Amino acid sequence: YIGFSKFNQLKDKDADLLELGWRFHMHNLGLDLNYFEMKNFIPYLPDLWSLILTGAEIGYPIYSAKGLGFSANYKLWVILFESNFSYYDLNTTRSRDLPDYQFVGGLFVNDLFFDNHLDLKAGLKFYYTGEINSYWQIGRNVDPTNKLDFTLAGEIKKVAIFYFIWENLLGNQYYITPYYPMPERNIRFGLSWELFN
């Protein structure tokens, strides 16, 4: 597959976005490989009020980046393996707040149980984010981070849906946005039940 977009964000600032990809699915195996490139992309506009108060010159953050993505999913019996890997070419980018690479992978038990009354997916999911060159702290980098989650989700008789997630089992310090640490450990759960359908 291929996609291309060119649009005007501001006067004399045209953004170009390109994505190329290859997808393969057969029985219990799924592979996806893609390449993306963005040029002259403005991810957000600066806070004009603070620029006026400080007398700073109005400028716009213009990002350019390219990278590769790869995902693979494979199911053998009731065991499901899922992975997603992204690489950003930071030698040619003017973008900040992007890691050099990211990996998300999980190993799950996934199948129908109890005479097909329970559709269950439960297992461990691992996240690894490489070094981030921070936009906010020029010249400083955010060290690589990782976390491990336990997830359990299921659907009972196509009527009730439940989930339970224990995030960051090992209590590692990690970031989604540089210099804004996430909670050391977190538990989330929920239940949805359709009563009258």
PDB file of C-alpha atoms in Angstrom:
ATOM      1  CA  TYR A   1       0.000   0.000   0.000  1.00  0.00           C
ATOM      2  CA  ILE A   2       1.066   3.583  -0.521  1.00  0.00           C
ATOM      3  CA  GLY A   3      -0.210   6.944   0.645  1.00  0.00           C
ATOM      4  CA  PHE A   4       0.917  10.497  -0.026  1.00  0.00           C
ATOM      5  CA  SER A   5      -0.411  13.812   1.247  1.00  0.00           C
ATOM      6  CA  LYS A   6       0.654  17.391   0.597  1.00  0.00           C
ATOM      7  CA  PHE A   7      -1.116  20.243   2.338  1.00  0.00           C
ATOM      8  CA  ASN A   8      -0.582  23.836   3.356  1.00  0.00           C
ATOM      9  CA  GLN A   9      -0.373  24.483   7.089  1.00  0.00           C
ATOM     10  CA  LEU A  10       0.730  28.103   7.023  1.00  0.00           C
ATOM     11  CA  LYS A  11       1.674  30.538   4.304  1.00  0.00           C
ATOM     12  CA  ASP A  12       4.704  29.164   2.418  1.00  0.00           C
ATOM     13  CA  LYS A  13       4.787  26.082   4.676  1.00  0.00           C
ATOM     14  CA  ASP A  14       3.698  22.987   2.729  1.00  0.00           C
ATOM     15  CA  ALA A  15       3.842  19.682   4.578  1.00  0.00           C
ATOM     16  CA  ASP A  16       4.585  16.441   2.740  1.00  0.00           C
ATOM     17  CA  LEU A  17       3.646  13.057   4.227  1.00  0.00           C
ATOM     18  CA  LEU A  18       4.476   9.708   2.617  1.00  0.00           C
ATOM     19  CA  GLU A  19       3.895   6.110   3.695  1.00  0.00           C
ATOM     20  CA  LEU A  20       4.752   2.881   1.883  1.00  0.00           C
ATOM     21  CA  GLY A  21       3.916  -0.524   3.244  1.00  0.00           C
ATOM     22  CA  TRP A  22       3.670  -4.258   2.705  1.00  0.00           C
ATOM     23  CA  ARG A  23       1.195  -6.439   4.589  1.00  0.00           C
ATOM     24  CA  PHE A  24       1.023 -10.237   4.646  1.00  0.00           C
ATOM     25  CA  HIS A  25      -1.572 -12.400   6.426  1.00  0.00           C
ATOM     26  CA  MET A  26      -1.896 -16.163   6.264  1.00  0.00           C
ATOM     27  CA  HIS A  27      -3.708 -18.404   8.749  1.00  0.00           C
ATOM     28  CA  ASN A  28      -2.155 -17.606  12.163  1.00  0.00           C
ATOM     29  CA  LEU A  29       0.675 -15.347  10.908  1.00  0.00           C
ATOM     30  CA  GLY A  30       0.543 -11.615  10.242  1.00  0.00           C
ATOM     31  CA  LEU A  31       3.441  -9.416   9.088  1.00  0.00           C
ATOM     32  CA  ASP A  32       3.463  -5.699   8.363  1.00  0.00           C
ATOM     33  CA  LEU A  33       6.410  -3.588   7.168  1.00  0.00           C
ATOM     34  CA  ASN A  34       6.171   0.121   6.435  1.00  0.00           C
ATOM     35  CA  TYR A  35       8.265   3.196   5.702  1.00  0.00           C
ATOM     36  CA  PHE A  36       7.163   6.733   6.486  1.00  0.00           C
ATOM     37  CA  GLU A  37       8.531  10.191   5.810  1.00  0.00           C
ATOM     38  CA  MET A  38       7.281  13.622   6.805  1.00  0.00           C
ATOM     39  CA  LYS A  39       8.763  16.946   5.726  1.00  0.00           C
ATOM     40  CA  ASN A  40       8.053  20.455   7.016  1.00  0.00           C
ATOM     41  CA  PHE A  41       5.335  19.251   9.382  1.00  0.00           C
ATOM     42  CA  ILE A  42       4.200  21.682  12.107  1.00  0.00           C
ATOM     43  CA  PRO A  43       2.956  19.525  15.013  1.00  0.00           C
ATOM     44  CA  TYR A  44       1.596  22.437  17.053  1.00  0.00           C
ATOM     45  CA  LEU A  45       1.514  26.221  17.097  1.00  0.00           C
ATOM     46  CA  PRO A  46       3.420  28.056  19.832  1.00  0.00           C
ATOM     47  CA  ASP A  47       1.615  29.801  22.687  1.00  0.00           C
ATOM     48  CA  LEU A  48       1.190  33.261  21.105  1.00  0.00           C
ATOM     49  CA  TRP A  49       0.225  34.938  24.385  1.00  0.00           C
ATOM     50  CA  SER A  50       3.474  33.963  26.122  1.00  0.00           C
ATOM     51  CA  LEU A  51       5.440  35.063  23.051  1.00  0.00           C
ATOM     52  CA  ILE A  52       3.802  38.499  23.238  1.00  0.00           C
ATOM     53  CA  LEU A  53       4.492  38.822  26.971  1.00  0.00           C
ATOM     54  CA  THR A  54       8.142  37.809  26.646  1.00  0.00           C
ATOM     55  CA  GLY A  55       8.736  39.689  23.410  1.00  0.00           C
ATOM     56  CA  ALA A  56      10.152  36.572  21.788  1.00  0.00           C
ATOM     57  CA  GLU A  57      10.215  36.270  18.041  1.00  0.00           C
ATOM     58  CA  ILE A  58       7.337  34.217  16.643  1.00  0.00           C
ATOM     59  CA  GLY A  59       8.567  30.988  15.153  1.00  0.00           C
ATOM     60  CA  TYR A  60       7.075  27.600  14.422  1.00  0.00           C
ATOM     61  CA  PRO A  61       8.483  24.170  15.255  1.00  0.00           C
ATOM     62  CA  ILE A  62       8.970  22.437  11.914  1.00  0.00           C
ATOM     63  CA  TYR A  63       9.555  18.696  12.042  1.00  0.00           C
ATOM     64  CA  SER A  64      11.011  16.422   9.416  1.00  0.00           C
ATOM     65  CA  ALA A  65      11.507  12.740  10.083  1.00  0.00           C
ATOM     66  CA  LYS A  66      11.537   9.338   8.482  1.00  0.00           C
ATOM     67  CA  GLY A  67      11.491   5.840   9.827  1.00  0.00           C
ATOM     68  CA  LEU A  68      10.560   2.198   9.548  1.00  0.00           C
ATOM     69  CA  GLY A  69       7.918   0.139  11.278  1.00  0.00           C
ATOM     70  CA  PHE A  70       7.577  -3.631  11.586  1.00  0.00           C
ATOM     71  CA  SER A  71       4.944  -5.730  13.321  1.00  0.00           C
ATOM     72  CA  ALA A  72       4.551  -9.481  13.588  1.00  0.00           C
ATOM     73  CA  ASN A  73       1.756 -11.550  15.132  1.00  0.00           C
ATOM     74  CA  TYR A  74       1.737 -15.331  15.409  1.00  0.00           C
ATOM     75  CA  LYS A  75      -0.676 -17.715  17.113  1.00  0.00           C
ATOM     76  CA  LEU A  76       0.141 -21.339  17.930  1.00  0.00           C
ATOM     77  CA  TRP A  77      -2.659 -23.259  19.620  1.00  0.00           C
ATOM     78  CA  VAL A  78      -3.770 -20.891  22.448  1.00  0.00           C
ATOM     79  CA  ILE A  79      -0.471 -18.966  22.635  1.00  0.00           C
ATOM     80  CA  LEU A  80      -0.407 -15.586  20.869  1.00  0.00           C
ATOM     81  CA  PHE A  81       2.756 -13.570  20.212  1.00  0.00           C
ATOM     82  CA  GLU A  82       2.384  -9.891  19.209  1.00  0.00           C
ATOM     83  CA  SER A  83       5.176  -7.420  18.468  1.00  0.00           C
ATOM     84  CA  ASN A  84       5.638  -3.954  17.045  1.00  0.00           C
ATOM     85  CA  PHE A  85       8.971  -2.255  16.351  1.00  0.00           C
ATOM     86  CA  SER A  86       9.540   1.348  15.163  1.00  0.00           C
ATOM     87  CA  TYR A  87      12.827   2.944  14.135  1.00  0.00           C
ATOM     88  CA  TYR A  88      13.271   6.690  13.579  1.00  0.00           C
ATOM     89  CA  ASP A  89      16.180   7.948  11.444  1.00  0.00           C
ATOM     90  CA  LEU A  90      17.350  10.719  13.754  1.00  0.00           C
ATOM     91  CA  ASN A  91      20.387  11.575  11.611  1.00  0.00           C
ATOM     92  CA  THR A  92      18.149  13.188   9.021  1.00  0.00           C
ATOM     93  CA  THR A  93      15.430  14.540  11.289  1.00  0.00           C
ATOM     94  CA  ARG A  94      14.889  17.991  12.665  1.00  0.00           C
ATOM     95  CA  SER A  95      12.329  16.548  15.003  1.00  0.00           C
ATOM     96  CA  ARG A  96      12.722  16.278  18.745  1.00  0.00           C
ATOM     97  CA  ASP A  97      10.869  14.275  21.367  1.00  0.00           C
ATOM     98  CA  LEU A  98      11.134  11.142  19.205  1.00  0.00           C
ATOM     99  CA  PRO A  99      12.983   8.086  20.497  1.00  0.00           C
ATOM    100  CA  ASP A 100      15.564   6.447  18.285  1.00  0.00           C
ATOM    101  CA  TYR A 101      13.425   3.292  18.436  1.00  0.00           C
ATOM    102  CA  GLN A 102      10.489   1.692  20.243  1.00  0.00           C
ATOM    103  CA  PHE A 103       9.499  -1.920  20.837  1.00  0.00           C
ATOM    104  CA  VAL A 104       6.242  -3.361  22.175  1.00  0.00           C
ATOM    105  CA  GLY A 105       5.841  -7.116  22.460  1.00  0.00           C
ATOM    106  CA  GLY A 106       3.528  -9.472  24.258  1.00  0.00           C
ATOM    107  CA  LEU A 107       2.956 -13.147  24.959  1.00  0.00           C
ATOM    108  CA  PHE A 108      -0.650 -14.108  25.689  1.00  0.00           C
ATOM    109  CA  VAL A 109      -3.072 -16.957  26.207  1.00  0.00           C
ATOM    110  CA  ASN A 110      -5.835 -16.220  23.691  1.00  0.00           C
ATOM    111  CA  ASP A 111      -8.738 -18.490  22.786  1.00  0.00           C
ATOM    112  CA  LEU A 112     -12.361 -19.442  23.403  1.00  0.00           C
ATOM    113  CA  PHE A 113     -12.904 -21.403  26.627  1.00  0.00           C
ATOM    114  CA  PHE A 114     -15.813 -23.097  28.472  1.00  0.00           C
ATOM    115  CA  ASP A 115     -17.715 -24.277  25.382  1.00  0.00           C
ATOM    116  CA  ASN A 116     -17.013 -20.989  23.574  1.00  0.00           C
ATOM    117  CA  HIS A 117     -18.672 -18.944  26.320  1.00  0.00           C
ATOM    118  CA  LEU A 118     -15.470 -17.087  27.290  1.00  0.00           C
ATOM    119  CA  ASP A 119     -13.267 -15.243  24.780  1.00  0.00           C
ATOM    120  CA  LEU A 120     -10.089 -14.607  26.780  1.00  0.00           C
ATOM    121  CA  LYS A 121      -6.783 -12.809  26.220  1.00  0.00           C
ATOM    122  CA  ALA A 122      -4.326 -12.725  29.129  1.00  0.00           C
ATOM    123  CA  GLY A 123      -0.581 -12.305  29.347  1.00  0.00           C
ATOM    124  CA  LEU A 124       2.461 -10.065  29.669  1.00  0.00           C
ATOM    125  CA  LYS A 125       3.254  -7.031  27.527  1.00  0.00           C
ATOM    126  CA  PHE A 126       6.736  -5.448  27.411  1.00  0.00           C
ATOM    127  CA  TYR A 127       7.497  -1.865  26.302  1.00  0.00           C
ATOM    128  CA  TYR A 128      10.950  -0.488  25.492  1.00  0.00           C
ATOM    129  CA  THR A 129      11.574   3.115  24.416  1.00  0.00           C
ATOM    130  CA  GLY A 130      15.029   4.183  23.275  1.00  0.00           C
ATOM    131  CA  GLU A 131      16.824   7.426  24.055  1.00  0.00           C
ATOM    132  CA  ILE A 132      14.815  10.614  23.408  1.00  0.00           C
ATOM    133  CA  ASN A 133      16.379  13.920  22.388  1.00  0.00           C
ATOM    134  CA  SER A 134      14.048  16.314  24.209  1.00  0.00           C
ATOM    135  CA  TYR A 135      12.668  19.430  22.551  1.00  0.00           C
ATOM    136  CA  TRP A 136      12.247  21.096  25.940  1.00  0.00           C
ATOM    137  CA  GLN A 137      15.765  20.426  27.204  1.00  0.00           C
ATOM    138  CA  ILE A 138      18.046  21.070  24.222  1.00  0.00           C
ATOM    139  CA  GLY A 139      21.329  19.265  24.660  1.00  0.00           C
ATOM    140  CA  ARG A 140      19.852  16.806  27.170  1.00  0.00           C
ATOM    141  CA  ASN A 141      18.572  13.352  26.401  1.00  0.00           C
ATOM    142  CA  VAL A 142      16.084  11.118  28.171  1.00  0.00           C
ATOM    143  CA  ASP A 143      17.587   7.704  28.931  1.00  0.00           C
ATOM    144  CA  PRO A 144      15.950   4.553  27.518  1.00  0.00           C
ATOM    145  CA  THR A 145      13.025   3.265  29.574  1.00  0.00           C
ATOM    146  CA  ASN A 146      10.997   0.063  29.803  1.00  0.00           C
ATOM    147  CA  LYS A 147       7.996  -1.385  31.557  1.00  0.00           C
ATOM    148  CA  LEU A 148       6.189  -4.717  31.871  1.00  0.00           C
ATOM    149  CA  ASP A 149       2.386  -4.996  32.155  1.00  0.00           C
ATOM    150  CA  PHE A 150       0.030  -7.851  32.982  1.00  0.00           C
ATOM    151  CA  THR A 151      -3.249  -7.696  31.044  1.00  0.00           C
ATOM    152  CA  LEU A 152      -6.386  -9.790  31.226  1.00  0.00           C
ATOM    153  CA  ALA A 153      -9.465  -9.136  29.090  1.00  0.00           C
ATOM    154  CA  GLY A 154     -12.435 -11.280  28.262  1.00  0.00           C
ATOM    155  CA  GLU A 155     -15.946 -11.432  26.911  1.00  0.00           C
ATOM    156  CA  ILE A 156     -18.518 -13.702  28.555  1.00  0.00           C
ATOM    157  CA  LYS A 157     -21.282 -15.063  26.286  1.00  0.00           C
ATOM    158  CA  LYS A 158     -20.987 -11.926  24.118  1.00  0.00           C
ATOM    159  CA  VAL A 159     -22.804 -10.051  26.881  1.00  0.00           C
ATOM    160  CA  ALA A 160     -20.233  -8.990  29.489  1.00  0.00           C
ATOM    161  CA  ILE A 161     -16.764  -7.564  28.888  1.00  0.00           C
ATOM    162  CA  PHE A 162     -14.191  -7.339  31.674  1.00  0.00           C
ATOM    163  CA  TYR A 163     -10.567  -6.258  31.847  1.00  0.00           C
ATOM    164  CA  PHE A 164      -7.812  -6.027  34.416  1.00  0.00           C
ATOM    165  CA  ILE A 165      -4.414  -4.386  33.815  1.00  0.00           C
ATOM    166  CA  TRP A 166      -1.521  -4.189  36.244  1.00  0.00           C
ATOM    167  CA  GLU A 167       0.832  -1.652  34.696  1.00  0.00           C
ATOM    168  CA  ASN A 168       4.568  -1.478  35.336  1.00  0.00           C
ATOM    169  CA  LEU A 169       4.918  -4.667  37.388  1.00  0.00           C
ATOM    170  CA  LEU A 170       8.600  -3.988  38.110  1.00  0.00           C
ATOM    171  CA  GLY A 171       8.049  -0.385  39.233  1.00  0.00           C
ATOM    172  CA  ASN A 172      10.431   1.130  36.653  1.00  0.00           C
ATOM    173  CA  GLN A 173      10.493   4.861  36.054  1.00  0.00           C
ATOM    174  CA  TYR A 174       9.438   5.520  32.462  1.00  0.00           C
ATOM    175  CA  TYR A 175       8.208   8.338  30.235  1.00  0.00           C
ATOM    176  CA  ILE A 176       5.653   8.827  27.483  1.00  0.00           C
ATOM    177  CA  THR A 177       6.422  12.556  27.322  1.00  0.00           C
ATOM    178  CA  PRO A 178      10.004  13.505  28.282  1.00  0.00           C
ATOM    179  CA  TYR A 179      10.455  14.672  31.888  1.00  0.00           C
ATOM    180  CA  TYR A 180       6.874  13.811  32.894  1.00  0.00           C
ATOM    181  CA  PRO A 181       7.324  10.492  34.742  1.00  0.00           C
ATOM    182  CA  MET A 182       4.519   7.972  34.714  1.00  0.00           C
ATOM    183  CA  PRO A 183       3.255   6.224  37.886  1.00  0.00           C
ATOM    184  CA  GLU A 184       5.534   3.504  39.231  1.00  0.00           C
ATOM    185  CA  ARG A 185       2.699   0.968  39.422  1.00  0.00           C
ATOM    186  CA  ASN A 186      -0.936   1.226  38.458  1.00  0.00           C
ATOM    187  CA  ILE A 187      -3.955  -1.089  38.458  1.00  0.00           C
ATOM    188  CA  ARG A 188      -6.950  -0.548  36.179  1.00  0.00           C
ATOM    189  CA  PHE A 189     -10.048  -2.702  35.849  1.00  0.00           C
ATOM    190  CA  GLY A 190     -13.494  -2.446  34.362  1.00  0.00           C
ATOM    191  CA  LEU A 191     -16.704  -4.305  33.648  1.00  0.00           C
ATOM    192  CA  SER A 192     -19.347  -3.727  30.985  1.00  0.00           C
ATOM    193  CA  TRP A 193     -22.547  -5.751  31.054  1.00  0.00           C
ATOM    194  CA  GLU A 194     -25.396  -5.561  28.555  1.00  0.00           C
ATOM    195  CA  LEU A 195     -28.611  -6.151  30.490  1.00  0.00           C
ATOM    196  CA  PHE A 196     -31.465  -5.936  27.996  1.00  0.00           C
ATOM    197  CA  ASN A 197     -30.092  -7.003  24.615  1.00  0.00           C
TER     198      ASN A 197
END
